[in-house]
mmCIF file of N, CA and C in Angstrom:
data_model
loop_
_atom_site.group_PDB
_atom_site.id
_atom_site.type_symbol
_atom_site.label_atom_id
_atom_site.label_comp_id
_atom_site.label_asym_id
_atom_site.label_seq_id
_atom_site.Cartn_x
_atom_site.Cartn_y
_atom_site.Cartn_z
ATOM 1 N N UNK R 1 0.866 -1.259 0.033
ATOM 2 C CA UNK R 1 -0.107 -0.077 -0.067
ATOM 3 C C UNK R 1 0.903 1.145 0.052
ATOM 4 N N UNK R 2 0.606 2.231 -0.926
ATOM 5 C CA UNK R 2 1.286 3.439 -1.088
ATOM 6 C C UNK R 2 1.189 4.246 0.349
ATOM 7 N N UNK R 3 2.290 5.036 0.621
ATOM 8 C CA UNK R 3 2.267 5.761 1.860
ATOM 9 C C UNK R 3 1.659 7.172 1.406
ATOM 10 N N UNK R 4 1.283 8.075 2.254
ATOM 11 C CA UNK R 4 0.933 9.302 1.988
ATOM 12 C C UNK R 4 1.977 10.049 1.169
ATOM 13 N N UNK R 5 3.150 10.043 1.460
ATOM 14 C CA UNK R 5 4.321 10.653 0.633
ATOM 15 C C UNK R 5 4.315 10.226 -0.840
ATOM 16 N N UNK R 6 4.016 8.980 -0.810
ATOM 17 C CA UNK R 6 4.028 8.220 -2.395
ATOM 18 C C UNK R 6 2.928 8.969 -2.955
ATOM 19 N N UNK R 7 1.686 9.182 -2.282
ATOM 20 C CA UNK R 7 0.449 9.788 -2.947
ATOM 21 C C UNK R 7 0.762 11.238 -3.371
ATOM 22 N N UNK R 8 1.504 11.964 -2.375
ATOM 23 C CA UNK R 8 1.705 13.337 -2.764
ATOM 24 C C UNK R 8 2.802 13.501 -3.897
ATOM 25 N N UNK R 9 3.828 12.724 -3.966
ATOM 26 C CA UNK R 9 4.714 12.699 -4.981
ATOM 27 C C UNK R 9 4.053 12.356 -6.432
ATOM 28 N N UNK R 10 3.003 11.344 -6.264
ATOM 29 C CA UNK R 10 2.214 11.036 -7.438
ATOM 30 C C UNK R 10 1.174 12.107 -7.861
ATOM 31 N N UNK R 11 0.909 13.021 -6.891
ATOM 32 C CA UNK R 11 -0.076 14.148 -7.292
ATOM 33 C C UNK R 11 -1.440 13.579 -6.976
ATOM 34 N N UNK R 12 -1.535 12.612 -6.199
ATOM 35 C CA UNK R 12 -2.933 12.002 -5.762
ATOM 36 C C UNK R 12 -3.568 12.822 -4.545
ATOM 37 N N UNK R 13 -2.551 13.321 -3.805
ATOM 38 C CA UNK R 13 -3.012 14.049 -2.585
ATOM 39 C C UNK R 13 -2.415 15.485 -2.785
ATOM 40 N N UNK R 14 -3.091 16.431 -2.459
ATOM 41 C CA UNK R 14 -2.687 17.922 -2.444
ATOM 42 C C UNK R 14 -1.698 18.206 -1.562
ATOM 43 N N UNK R 15 -0.640 18.983 -1.826
ATOM 44 C CA UNK R 15 0.320 19.385 -0.847
ATOM 45 C C UNK R 15 0.908 20.587 -1.376
ATOM 46 N N UNK R 16 1.396 21.474 -0.645
ATOM 47 C CA UNK R 16 2.257 22.595 -0.929
ATOM 48 C C UNK R 16 3.727 22.278 -1.333
ATOM 49 N N UNK R 17 3.879 22.056 -2.547
ATOM 50 C CA UNK R 17 5.221 21.598 -3.110
ATOM 51 C C UNK R 17 6.068 22.860 -3.231
ATOM 52 N N UNK R 18 7.385 22.796 -2.746
ATOM 53 C CA UNK R 18 8.160 23.909 -2.853
ATOM 54 C C UNK R 18 9.407 23.518 -3.545
ATOM 55 N N UNK R 19 9.591 22.280 -3.956
ATOM 56 C CA UNK R 19 10.689 21.820 -4.814
ATOM 57 C C UNK R 19 10.448 20.480 -5.343
ATOM 58 N N UNK R 20 10.821 20.199 -6.564
ATOM 59 C CA UNK R 20 10.543 19.035 -7.202
ATOM 60 C C UNK R 20 11.629 18.684 -8.301
ATOM 61 N N UNK R 21 12.281 17.631 -8.380
ATOM 62 C CA UNK R 21 13.136 17.334 -9.578
ATOM 63 C C UNK R 21 13.021 15.693 -9.679
ATOM 64 N N UNK R 22 13.913 15.062 -10.438
ATOM 65 C CA UNK R 22 13.781 13.633 -10.687
ATOM 66 C C UNK R 22 14.081 12.777 -9.384
ATOM 67 N N UNK R 23 14.718 13.357 -8.550
ATOM 68 C CA UNK R 23 15.156 12.512 -7.378
ATOM 69 C C UNK R 23 14.378 12.794 -6.062
ATOM 70 N N UNK R 24 13.969 14.031 -5.912
ATOM 71 C CA UNK R 24 13.390 14.348 -4.648
ATOM 72 C C UNK R 24 12.052 15.364 -4.778
ATOM 73 N N UNK R 25 11.331 15.324 -3.878
ATOM 74 C CA UNK R 25 10.089 16.238 -3.833
ATOM 75 C C UNK R 25 10.084 16.809 -2.251
ATOM 76 N N UNK R 26 9.860 18.180 -2.385
ATOM 77 C CA UNK R 26 10.043 18.806 -0.976
ATOM 78 C C UNK R 26 8.579 19.519 -0.839
ATOM 79 N N UNK R 27 7.857 19.526 0.349
ATOM 80 C CA UNK R 27 6.643 20.152 0.446
ATOM 81 C C UNK R 27 6.542 20.510 1.931
ATOM 82 N N UNK R 28 5.634 21.505 2.212
ATOM 83 C CA UNK R 28 5.313 21.960 3.520
ATOM 84 C C UNK R 28 4.641 20.980 4.247
ATOM 85 N N UNK R 29 5.093 20.787 5.705
ATOM 86 C CA UNK R 29 4.436 19.904 6.629
ATOM 87 C C UNK R 29 3.075 20.481 6.883
ATOM 88 N N UNK R 30 2.161 19.633 6.979
ATOM 89 C CA UNK R 30 0.687 20.050 7.161
ATOM 90 C C UNK R 30 0.595 20.284 8.813
ATOM 91 N N UNK R 31 1.356 19.846 9.661
ATOM 92 C CA UNK R 31 1.441 20.236 11.033
ATOM 93 C C UNK R 31 2.776 20.780 11.518
ATOM 94 N N UNK R 32 3.054 22.064 11.009
ATOM 95 C CA UNK R 32 4.382 22.565 11.298
ATOM 96 C C UNK R 32 4.824 22.751 12.691
ATOM 97 N N UNK R 33 6.026 22.408 13.019
ATOM 98 C CA UNK R 33 6.546 22.456 14.297
ATOM 99 C C UNK R 33 7.402 23.541 14.550
ATOM 100 N N UNK R 34 7.567 24.555 13.535
ATOM 101 C CA UNK R 34 8.367 25.838 13.497
ATOM 102 C C UNK R 34 7.805 26.574 12.380
ATOM 103 N N UNK R 35 8.037 27.872 12.257
ATOM 104 C CA UNK R 35 7.684 28.709 11.211
ATOM 105 C C UNK R 35 8.029 28.215 9.870
ATOM 106 N N UNK R 36 9.091 27.658 9.763
ATOM 107 C CA UNK R 36 9.345 26.867 8.393
ATOM 108 C C UNK R 36 9.602 25.299 8.635
ATOM 109 N N UNK R 37 8.778 24.637 8.113
ATOM 110 C CA UNK R 37 8.836 23.084 8.241
ATOM 111 C C UNK R 37 8.513 22.494 6.913
ATOM 112 N N UNK R 38 9.590 22.142 6.346
ATOM 113 C CA UNK R 38 9.505 21.424 4.912
ATOM 114 C C UNK R 38 9.920 20.025 5.058
ATOM 115 N N UNK R 39 9.211 19.075 4.350
ATOM 116 C CA UNK R 39 9.735 17.785 4.255
ATOM 117 C C UNK R 39 10.389 17.502 2.961
ATOM 118 N N UNK R 40 11.579 16.934 2.828
ATOM 119 C CA UNK R 40 12.134 16.593 1.681
ATOM 120 C C UNK R 40 12.430 15.120 1.611
ATOM 121 N N UNK R 41 11.624 14.408 0.649
ATOM 122 C CA UNK R 41 11.622 13.092 0.594
ATOM 123 C C UNK R 41 12.059 12.566 -0.722
ATOM 124 N N UNK R 42 12.830 11.600 -0.914
ATOM 125 C CA UNK R 42 13.017 10.831 -2.158
ATOM 126 C C UNK R 42 11.980 10.361 -2.830
ATOM 127 N N UNK R 43 11.947 10.677 -4.185
ATOM 128 C CA UNK R 43 10.934 10.103 -4.968
ATOM 129 C C UNK R 43 10.775 8.599 -5.065
ATOM 130 N N UNK R 44 11.858 7.732 -4.754
ATOM 131 C CA UNK R 44 11.776 6.543 -4.862
ATOM 132 C C UNK R 44 11.629 6.078 -3.284
ATOM 133 N N UNK R 45 10.514 5.233 -3.092
ATOM 134 C CA UNK R 45 10.051 4.773 -1.816
ATOM 135 C C UNK R 45 11.255 3.965 -1.043
ATOM 136 N N UNK R 46 11.740 4.538 0.028
ATOM 137 C CA UNK R 46 12.739 3.833 1.062
ATOM 138 C C UNK R 46 12.115 4.019 2.299
ATOM 139 N N UNK R 47 11.705 2.862 2.850
ATOM 140 C CA UNK R 47 10.858 2.942 4.030
ATOM 141 C C UNK R 47 11.560 3.659 5.394
ATOM 142 N N UNK R 48 12.792 3.066 5.614
ATOM 143 C CA UNK R 48 13.498 3.705 6.718
ATOM 144 C C UNK R 48 14.973 3.845 6.377
ATOM 145 N N UNK R 49 15.726 4.353 7.358
ATOM 146 C CA UNK R 49 17.320 4.412 7.119
ATOM 147 C C UNK R 49 17.870 3.129 6.898
ATOM 148 N N UNK R 50 17.254 2.214 7.558
ATOM 149 C CA UNK R 50 17.710 0.752 7.623
ATOM 150 C C UNK R 50 17.661 0.184 6.306
ATOM 151 N N UNK R 51 16.730 0.845 5.322
ATOM 152 C CA UNK R 51 16.488 0.203 4.026
ATOM 153 C C UNK R 51 17.373 0.967 2.960
ATOM 154 N N UNK R 52 18.103 1.808 3.332
ATOM 155 C CA UNK R 52 19.042 2.681 2.320
ATOM 156 C C UNK R 52 20.054 1.636 1.743
ATOM 157 N N UNK R 53 20.204 1.778 0.462
ATOM 158 C CA UNK R 53 21.214 0.939 -0.253
ATOM 159 C C UNK R 53 22.434 1.712 -0.815
ATOM 160 N N UNK R 54 23.260 1.277 -1.047
ATOM 161 C CA UNK R 54 24.502 1.917 -1.711
ATOM 162 C C UNK R 54 24.141 2.825 -3.014
ATOM 163 N N UNK R 55 23.119 2.329 -3.651
ATOM 164 C CA UNK R 55 22.648 2.898 -4.811
ATOM 165 C C UNK R 55 21.879 4.169 -4.475
ATOM 166 N N UNK R 56 21.395 4.303 -3.208
ATOM 167 C CA UNK R 56 20.854 5.637 -2.855
ATOM 168 C C UNK R 56 21.784 6.738 -2.338
ATOM 169 N N UNK R 57 22.957 6.662 -2.362
ATOM 170 C CA UNK R 57 23.803 7.618 -1.860
ATOM 171 C C UNK R 57 23.684 8.940 -2.542
ATOM 172 N N UNK R 58 23.525 8.798 -3.838
ATOM 173 C CA UNK R 58 23.394 10.140 -4.761
ATOM 174 C C UNK R 58 22.264 10.846 -4.260
ATOM 175 N N UNK R 59 21.123 10.070 -4.123
ATOM 176 C CA UNK R 59 19.880 10.889 -3.836
ATOM 177 C C UNK R 59 19.948 11.537 -2.385
ATOM 178 N N UNK R 60 20.529 10.628 -1.415
ATOM 179 C CA UNK R 60 20.645 11.250 -0.040
ATOM 180 C C UNK R 60 21.420 12.324 -0.071
ATOM 181 N N UNK R 61 22.587 12.360 -0.636
ATOM 182 C CA UNK R 61 23.374 13.621 -0.632
ATOM 183 C C UNK R 61 22.587 14.690 -1.309
ATOM 184 N N UNK R 62 21.760 14.443 -2.300
ATOM 185 C CA UNK R 62 21.018 15.493 -3.112
ATOM 186 C C UNK R 62 20.089 16.062 -1.978
ATOM 187 N N UNK R 63 19.655 15.332 -1.110
ATOM 188 C CA UNK R 63 18.504 15.857 -0.065
ATOM 189 C C UNK R 63 19.234 16.968 0.688
ATOM 190 N N UNK R 64 20.401 16.752 0.962
ATOM 191 C CA UNK R 64 21.073 17.821 1.766
ATOM 192 C C UNK R 64 21.535 19.104 0.890
ATOM 193 N N UNK R 65 21.695 18.859 -0.304
ATOM 194 C CA UNK R 65 21.818 20.078 -1.152
ATOM 195 C C UNK R 65 20.414 20.953 -1.382
ATOM 196 N N UNK R 66 19.454 20.185 -1.528
ATOM 197 C CA UNK R 66 18.067 20.794 -1.503
ATOM 198 C C UNK R 66 17.812 21.334 -0.273
ATOM 199 N N UNK R 67 18.027 20.818 0.845
ATOM 200 C CA UNK R 67 17.900 21.375 2.212
ATOM 201 C C UNK R 67 18.612 22.642 2.299
ATOM 202 N N UNK R 68 19.853 22.707 1.988
ATOM 203 C CA UNK R 68 20.546 23.962 1.868
ATOM 204 C C UNK R 68 19.974 24.988 1.050
ATOM 205 N N UNK R 69 19.621 24.630 -0.081
ATOM 206 C CA UNK R 69 18.812 25.677 -1.012
ATOM 207 C C UNK R 69 17.680 26.176 -0.584
ATOM 208 N N UNK R 70 16.902 25.350 -0.010
ATOM 209 C CA UNK R 70 15.629 25.663 0.615
ATOM 210 C C UNK R 70 15.726 26.445 1.849
ATOM 211 N N UNK R 71 16.716 26.418 2.636
ATOM 212 C CA UNK R 71 16.988 27.217 3.859
ATOM 213 C C UNK R 71 17.432 28.518 3.460
ATOM 214 N N UNK R 72 18.164 28.717 2.407
ATOM 215 C CA UNK R 72 18.465 30.028 1.728
ATOM 216 C C UNK R 72 17.202 30.827 1.333
ATOM 217 N N UNK R 73 16.355 29.954 0.589
ATOM 218 C CA UNK R 73 15.228 30.479 -0.115
ATOM 219 C C UNK R 73 14.279 30.989 1.055
ATOM 220 N N UNK R 74 13.953 30.196 1.961
ATOM 221 C CA UNK R 74 13.229 30.400 3.290
ATOM 222 C C UNK R 74 13.683 31.549 4.086
ATOM 223 N N UNK R 75 14.829 31.962 3.915
ATOM 224 C CA UNK R 75 15.403 32.922 4.767
ATOM 225 C C UNK R 75 15.834 32.608 6.337
ATOM 226 N N UNK R 76 16.207 31.369 6.354
ATOM 227 C CA UNK R 76 16.643 30.657 7.578
ATOM 228 C C UNK R 76 18.047 30.163 7.738
ATOM 229 N N UNK R 77 18.716 30.340 6.529
ATOM 230 C CA UNK R 77 20.102 29.792 6.578
ATOM 231 C C UNK R 77 20.975 30.748 7.498
ATOM 232 N N UNK R 78 21.025 31.825 7.538
ATOM 233 C CA UNK R 78 21.951 32.735 8.402
ATOM 234 C C UNK R 78 21.813 32.293 9.880
ATOM 235 N N UNK R 79 20.569 32.310 10.342
ATOM 236 C CA UNK R 79 20.315 32.228 11.806
ATOM 237 C C UNK R 79 20.461 30.712 12.262
ATOM 238 N N UNK R 80 20.177 29.778 11.262
ATOM 239 C CA UNK R 80 20.480 28.373 11.494
ATOM 240 C C UNK R 80 18.899 27.505 11.359
ATOM 241 N N UNK R 81 19.248 26.364 11.337
ATOM 242 C CA UNK R 81 17.996 25.500 11.142
ATOM 243 C C UNK R 81 18.348 24.149 11.510
ATOM 244 N N UNK R 82 17.435 23.146 11.618
ATOM 245 C CA UNK R 82 17.618 21.852 11.950
ATOM 246 C C UNK R 82 17.130 20.864 10.788
ATOM 247 N N UNK R 83 17.891 19.877 10.485
ATOM 248 C CA UNK R 83 17.521 18.747 9.833
ATOM 249 C C UNK R 83 17.387 17.535 10.579
ATOM 250 N N UNK R 84 16.176 17.023 10.395
ATOM 251 C CA UNK R 84 15.773 15.788 11.172
ATOM 252 C C UNK R 84 15.587 14.522 10.328
ATOM 253 N N UNK R 85 15.957 13.533 10.582
ATOM 254 C CA UNK R 85 15.498 12.200 9.995
ATOM 255 C C UNK R 85 15.509 11.124 11.018
ATOM 256 N N UNK R 86 14.022 10.719 11.134
ATOM 257 C CA UNK R 86 13.785 9.794 12.159
ATOM 258 C C UNK R 86 13.876 8.367 11.590
ATOM 259 N N UNK R 87 14.136 7.449 12.573
ATOM 260 C CA UNK R 87 14.085 5.964 11.991
ATOM 261 C C UNK R 87 13.401 5.195 12.971
ATOM 262 N N UNK R 88 12.260 4.457 12.520
ATOM 263 C CA UNK R 88 11.569 3.443 13.241
ATOM 264 C C UNK R 88 10.817 4.132 14.331
ATOM 265 N N UNK R 89 10.309 3.224 15.147
ATOM 266 C CA UNK R 89 9.295 3.683 16.229
ATOM 267 C C UNK R 89 10.074 4.556 17.253
ATOM 268 N N UNK R 90 11.085 3.830 17.989
ATOM 269 C CA UNK R 90 11.814 4.666 18.853
ATOM 270 C C UNK R 90 12.399 5.960 18.438
ATOM 271 N N UNK R 91 12.554 6.126 17.270
ATOM 272 C CA UNK R 91 13.125 7.347 16.503
ATOM 273 C C UNK R 91 12.128 8.326 16.168
ATOM 274 N N UNK R 92 10.846 7.940 16.300
ATOM 275 C CA UNK R 92 9.738 8.878 16.151
ATOM 276 C C UNK R 92 9.217 8.924 14.755
ATOM 277 N N UNK R 93 9.580 7.964 14.068
ATOM 278 C CA UNK R 93 9.184 7.935 12.581
ATOM 279 C C UNK R 93 7.691 7.584 12.391
ATOM 280 N N UNK R 94 6.836 8.295 11.797
ATOM 281 C CA UNK R 94 5.350 7.998 11.654
ATOM 282 C C UNK R 94 5.089 7.544 10.263
ATOM 283 N N UNK R 95 5.620 8.169 9.124
ATOM 284 C CA UNK R 95 5.358 7.772 7.803
ATOM 285 C C UNK R 95 6.629 6.782 7.491
ATOM 286 N N UNK R 96 6.449 5.728 6.973
ATOM 287 C CA UNK R 96 7.616 4.685 6.711
ATOM 288 C C UNK R 96 7.823 4.898 5.062
ATOM 289 N N UNK R 97 8.413 6.332 4.788
ATOM 290 C CA UNK R 97 9.000 6.673 3.648
ATOM 291 C C UNK R 97 10.048 7.722 4.128
ATOM 292 N N UNK R 98 11.246 7.232 3.955
ATOM 293 C CA UNK R 98 12.320 8.176 4.413
ATOM 294 C C UNK R 98 12.339 9.546 4.073
ATOM 295 N N UNK R 99 12.321 10.393 5.014
ATOM 296 C CA UNK R 99 12.169 11.932 4.960
ATOM 297 C C UNK R 99 12.923 12.658 5.716
ATOM 298 N N UNK R 100 13.290 13.881 5.361
ATOM 299 C CA UNK R 100 14.070 14.838 6.049
ATOM 300 C C UNK R 100 13.172 15.984 6.483
ATOM 301 N N UNK R 101 13.284 16.467 7.726
ATOM 302 C CA UNK R 101 12.485 17.732 8.241
ATOM 303 C C UNK R 101 13.430 18.774 8.003
ATOM 304 N N UNK R 102 13.261 19.761 7.503
ATOM 305 C CA UNK R 102 13.877 21.096 7.536
ATOM 306 C C UNK R 102 12.945 22.211 8.318
ATOM 307 N N UNK R 103 13.705 22.400 9.392
ATOM 308 C CA UNK R 103 12.787 23.157 10.390
ATOM 309 C C UNK R 103 13.761 24.403 10.932
ATOM 310 N N UNK R 104 13.040 25.611 10.980
ATOM 311 C CA UNK R 104 13.651 26.749 11.464
ATOM 312 C C UNK R 104 12.949 27.956 11.469
ATOM 313 N N UNK R 105 13.423 29.048 11.610
ATOM 314 C CA UNK R 105 12.634 30.426 11.584
ATOM 315 C C UNK R 105 12.424 30.843 12.971
ATOM 316 N N UNK R 106 12.810 30.252 13.986
ATOM 317 C CA UNK R 106 12.754 30.507 15.385
ATOM 318 C C UNK R 106 13.776 29.673 16.208
ATOM 319 N N UNK R 107 14.084 30.234 17.348
ATOM 320 C CA UNK R 107 14.900 29.337 18.215
ATOM 321 C C UNK R 107 14.190 27.973 18.399
ATOM 322 N N UNK R 108 14.988 26.804 18.262
ATOM 323 C CA UNK R 108 14.424 25.446 18.305
ATOM 324 C C UNK R 108 14.576 24.835 19.766
ATOM 325 N N UNK R 109 15.334 25.441 20.537
ATOM 326 C CA UNK R 109 15.637 24.832 21.863
ATOM 327 C C UNK R 109 16.328 23.512 21.834
ATOM 328 N N UNK R 110 16.403 22.776 22.846
ATOM 329 C CA UNK R 110 17.244 21.596 23.089
ATOM 330 C C UNK R 110 16.833 20.543 21.905
ATOM 331 N N UNK R 111 17.695 19.688 21.442
ATOM 332 C CA UNK R 111 17.270 18.820 20.589
ATOM 333 C C UNK R 111 16.499 17.609 21.050
ATOM 334 N N UNK R 112 16.662 17.203 22.292
ATOM 335 C CA UNK R 112 15.939 16.099 22.907
ATOM 336 C C UNK R 112 15.151 16.562 24.149
ATOM 337 N N UNK R 113 14.190 15.953 24.498
ATOM 338 C CA UNK R 113 13.471 16.283 25.758
ATOM 339 C C UNK R 113 14.462 16.236 26.936
ATOM 340 N N UNK R 114 14.399 16.869 27.811
ATOM 341 C CA UNK R 114 15.213 17.075 28.857
ATOM 342 C C UNK R 114 16.659 17.673 28.577
ATOM 343 N N UNK R 115 16.954 17.918 27.392
ATOM 344 C CA UNK R 115 18.345 18.237 27.255
ATOM 345 C C UNK R 115 18.563 19.833 27.518
ATOM 346 N N UNK R 116 19.645 20.531 27.497
ATOM 347 C CA UNK R 116 19.902 21.757 27.998
ATOM 348 C C UNK R 116 20.299 22.524 26.864
ATOM 349 N N UNK R 117 19.868 23.836 26.632
ATOM 350 C CA UNK R 117 20.121 24.530 25.516
ATOM 351 C C UNK R 117 21.636 24.948 25.655
ATOM 352 N N UNK R 118 22.154 24.893 24.405
ATOM 353 C CA UNK R 118 23.766 25.444 24.391
ATOM 354 C C UNK R 118 24.120 26.913 24.729
#
Protein backbone atom coordinates (compact mmCIF):
# COMPACT_ATOMS: atom_id res chain seq x y z
CA UNK A 1 0.00 0.00 0.00
CA UNK A 2 1.33 3.42 -0.97
CA UNK A 3 2.30 5.84 1.80
CA UNK A 4 0.89 9.34 2.01
CA UNK A 5 4.24 10.63 0.71
CA UNK A 6 4.06 8.37 -2.36
CA UNK A 7 0.57 9.74 -3.01
CA UNK A 8 1.82 13.33 -2.68
CA UNK A 9 4.72 12.61 -5.07
CA UNK A 10 2.25 11.07 -7.55
CA UNK A 11 -0.07 14.08 -7.27
CA UNK A 12 -2.90 12.02 -5.79
CA UNK A 13 -3.00 14.08 -2.58
CA UNK A 14 -2.61 17.87 -2.59
CA UNK A 15 0.41 19.42 -0.92
CA UNK A 16 2.27 22.70 -1.05
CA UNK A 17 5.23 21.59 -3.15
CA UNK A 18 8.24 23.90 -2.77
CA UNK A 19 10.71 21.85 -4.84
CA UNK A 20 10.61 18.87 -7.17
CA UNK A 21 13.07 17.17 -9.49
CA UNK A 22 13.71 13.63 -10.73
CA UNK A 23 15.16 12.52 -7.37
CA UNK A 24 13.32 14.35 -4.58
CA UNK A 25 10.15 16.25 -3.72
CA UNK A 26 9.90 18.86 -0.96
CA UNK A 27 6.65 20.13 0.50
CA UNK A 28 5.37 22.02 3.54
CA UNK A 29 4.46 19.92 6.58
CA UNK A 30 0.70 20.01 7.28
CA UNK A 31 1.40 20.20 11.02
CA UNK A 32 4.42 22.53 11.23
CA UNK A 33 6.56 22.45 14.36
CA UNK A 34 8.35 25.73 13.50
CA UNK A 35 7.67 28.76 11.28
CA UNK A 36 9.45 26.88 8.47
CA UNK A 37 8.82 23.14 8.31
CA UNK A 38 9.46 21.45 4.99
CA UNK A 39 9.69 17.72 4.32
CA UNK A 40 12.24 16.57 1.75
CA UNK A 41 11.55 13.05 0.48
CA UNK A 42 13.18 10.82 -2.11
CA UNK A 43 10.84 10.07 -4.99
CA UNK A 44 11.91 6.43 -4.71
CA UNK A 45 10.16 4.85 -1.72
CA UNK A 46 12.70 3.89 0.95
CA UNK A 47 10.86 2.87 4.14
CA UNK A 48 13.56 3.69 6.74
CA UNK A 49 17.24 4.57 7.06
CA UNK A 50 17.78 0.85 7.66
CA UNK A 51 16.58 0.23 4.09
CA UNK A 52 19.05 2.60 2.40
CA UNK A 53 21.23 0.91 -0.21
CA UNK A 54 24.53 1.96 -1.72
CA UNK A 55 22.55 2.92 -4.84
CA UNK A 56 20.71 5.59 -2.78
CA UNK A 57 23.86 7.52 -1.85
CA UNK A 58 23.52 10.12 -4.63
CA UNK A 59 19.87 10.81 -3.79
CA UNK A 60 20.54 11.14 -0.06
CA UNK A 61 23.38 13.58 -0.69
CA UNK A 62 21.07 15.51 -3.01
CA UNK A 63 18.56 15.84 -0.16
CA UNK A 64 21.17 17.85 1.79
CA UNK A 65 21.84 20.11 -1.21
CA UNK A 66 18.10 20.72 -1.59
CA UNK A 67 17.83 21.42 2.18
CA UNK A 68 20.65 23.97 1.92
CA UNK A 69 19.01 25.71 -1.04
CA UNK A 70 15.56 25.74 0.59
CA UNK A 71 17.02 27.15 3.83
CA UNK A 72 18.46 30.01 1.79
CA UNK A 73 15.18 30.57 -0.07
CA UNK A 74 13.17 30.47 3.17
CA UNK A 75 15.51 32.99 4.82
CA UNK A 76 16.60 30.69 7.66
CA UNK A 77 20.13 29.78 6.56
CA UNK A 78 21.95 32.61 8.35
CA UNK A 79 20.32 32.19 11.78
CA UNK A 80 20.31 28.41 11.54
CA UNK A 81 17.98 25.50 11.11
CA UNK A 82 17.68 21.84 11.96
CA UNK A 83 17.59 18.79 9.71
CA UNK A 84 15.89 15.75 11.24
CA UNK A 85 15.63 12.19 9.96
CA UNK A 86 13.71 9.80 12.20
CA UNK A 87 14.07 6.01 11.97
CA UNK A 88 11.50 3.51 13.20
CA UNK A 89 9.26 3.66 16.26
CA UNK A 90 11.79 4.69 18.93
CA UNK A 91 13.19 7.31 16.57
CA UNK A 92 9.74 8.88 16.15
CA UNK A 93 9.14 7.87 12.54
CA UNK A 94 5.44 8.04 11.67
CA UNK A 95 5.40 7.73 7.87
CA UNK A 96 7.52 4.84 6.64
CA UNK A 97 8.98 6.62 3.64
CA UNK A 98 12.39 8.09 4.45
CA UNK A 99 12.15 11.87 4.81
CA UNK A 100 14.13 14.81 6.10
CA UNK A 101 12.51 17.61 8.13
CA UNK A 102 13.90 21.09 7.47
CA UNK A 103 12.81 23.23 10.44
CA UNK A 104 13.71 26.75 11.45
CA UNK A 105 12.62 30.36 11.57
CA UNK A 106 12.75 30.56 15.39
CA UNK A 107 15.01 29.28 18.19
CA UNK A 108 14.40 25.53 18.32
CA UNK A 109 15.54 24.78 21.87
CA UNK A 110 17.18 21.56 23.01
CA UNK A 111 17.36 18.74 20.52
CA UNK A 112 15.95 16.09 22.88
CA UNK A 113 13.44 16.34 25.70
CA UNK A 114 15.29 17.07 28.92
CA UNK A 115 18.28 18.44 27.07
CA UNK A 116 19.84 21.76 27.97
CA UNK A 117 20.21 24.58 25.46
CA UNK A 118 23.76 25.37 24.39
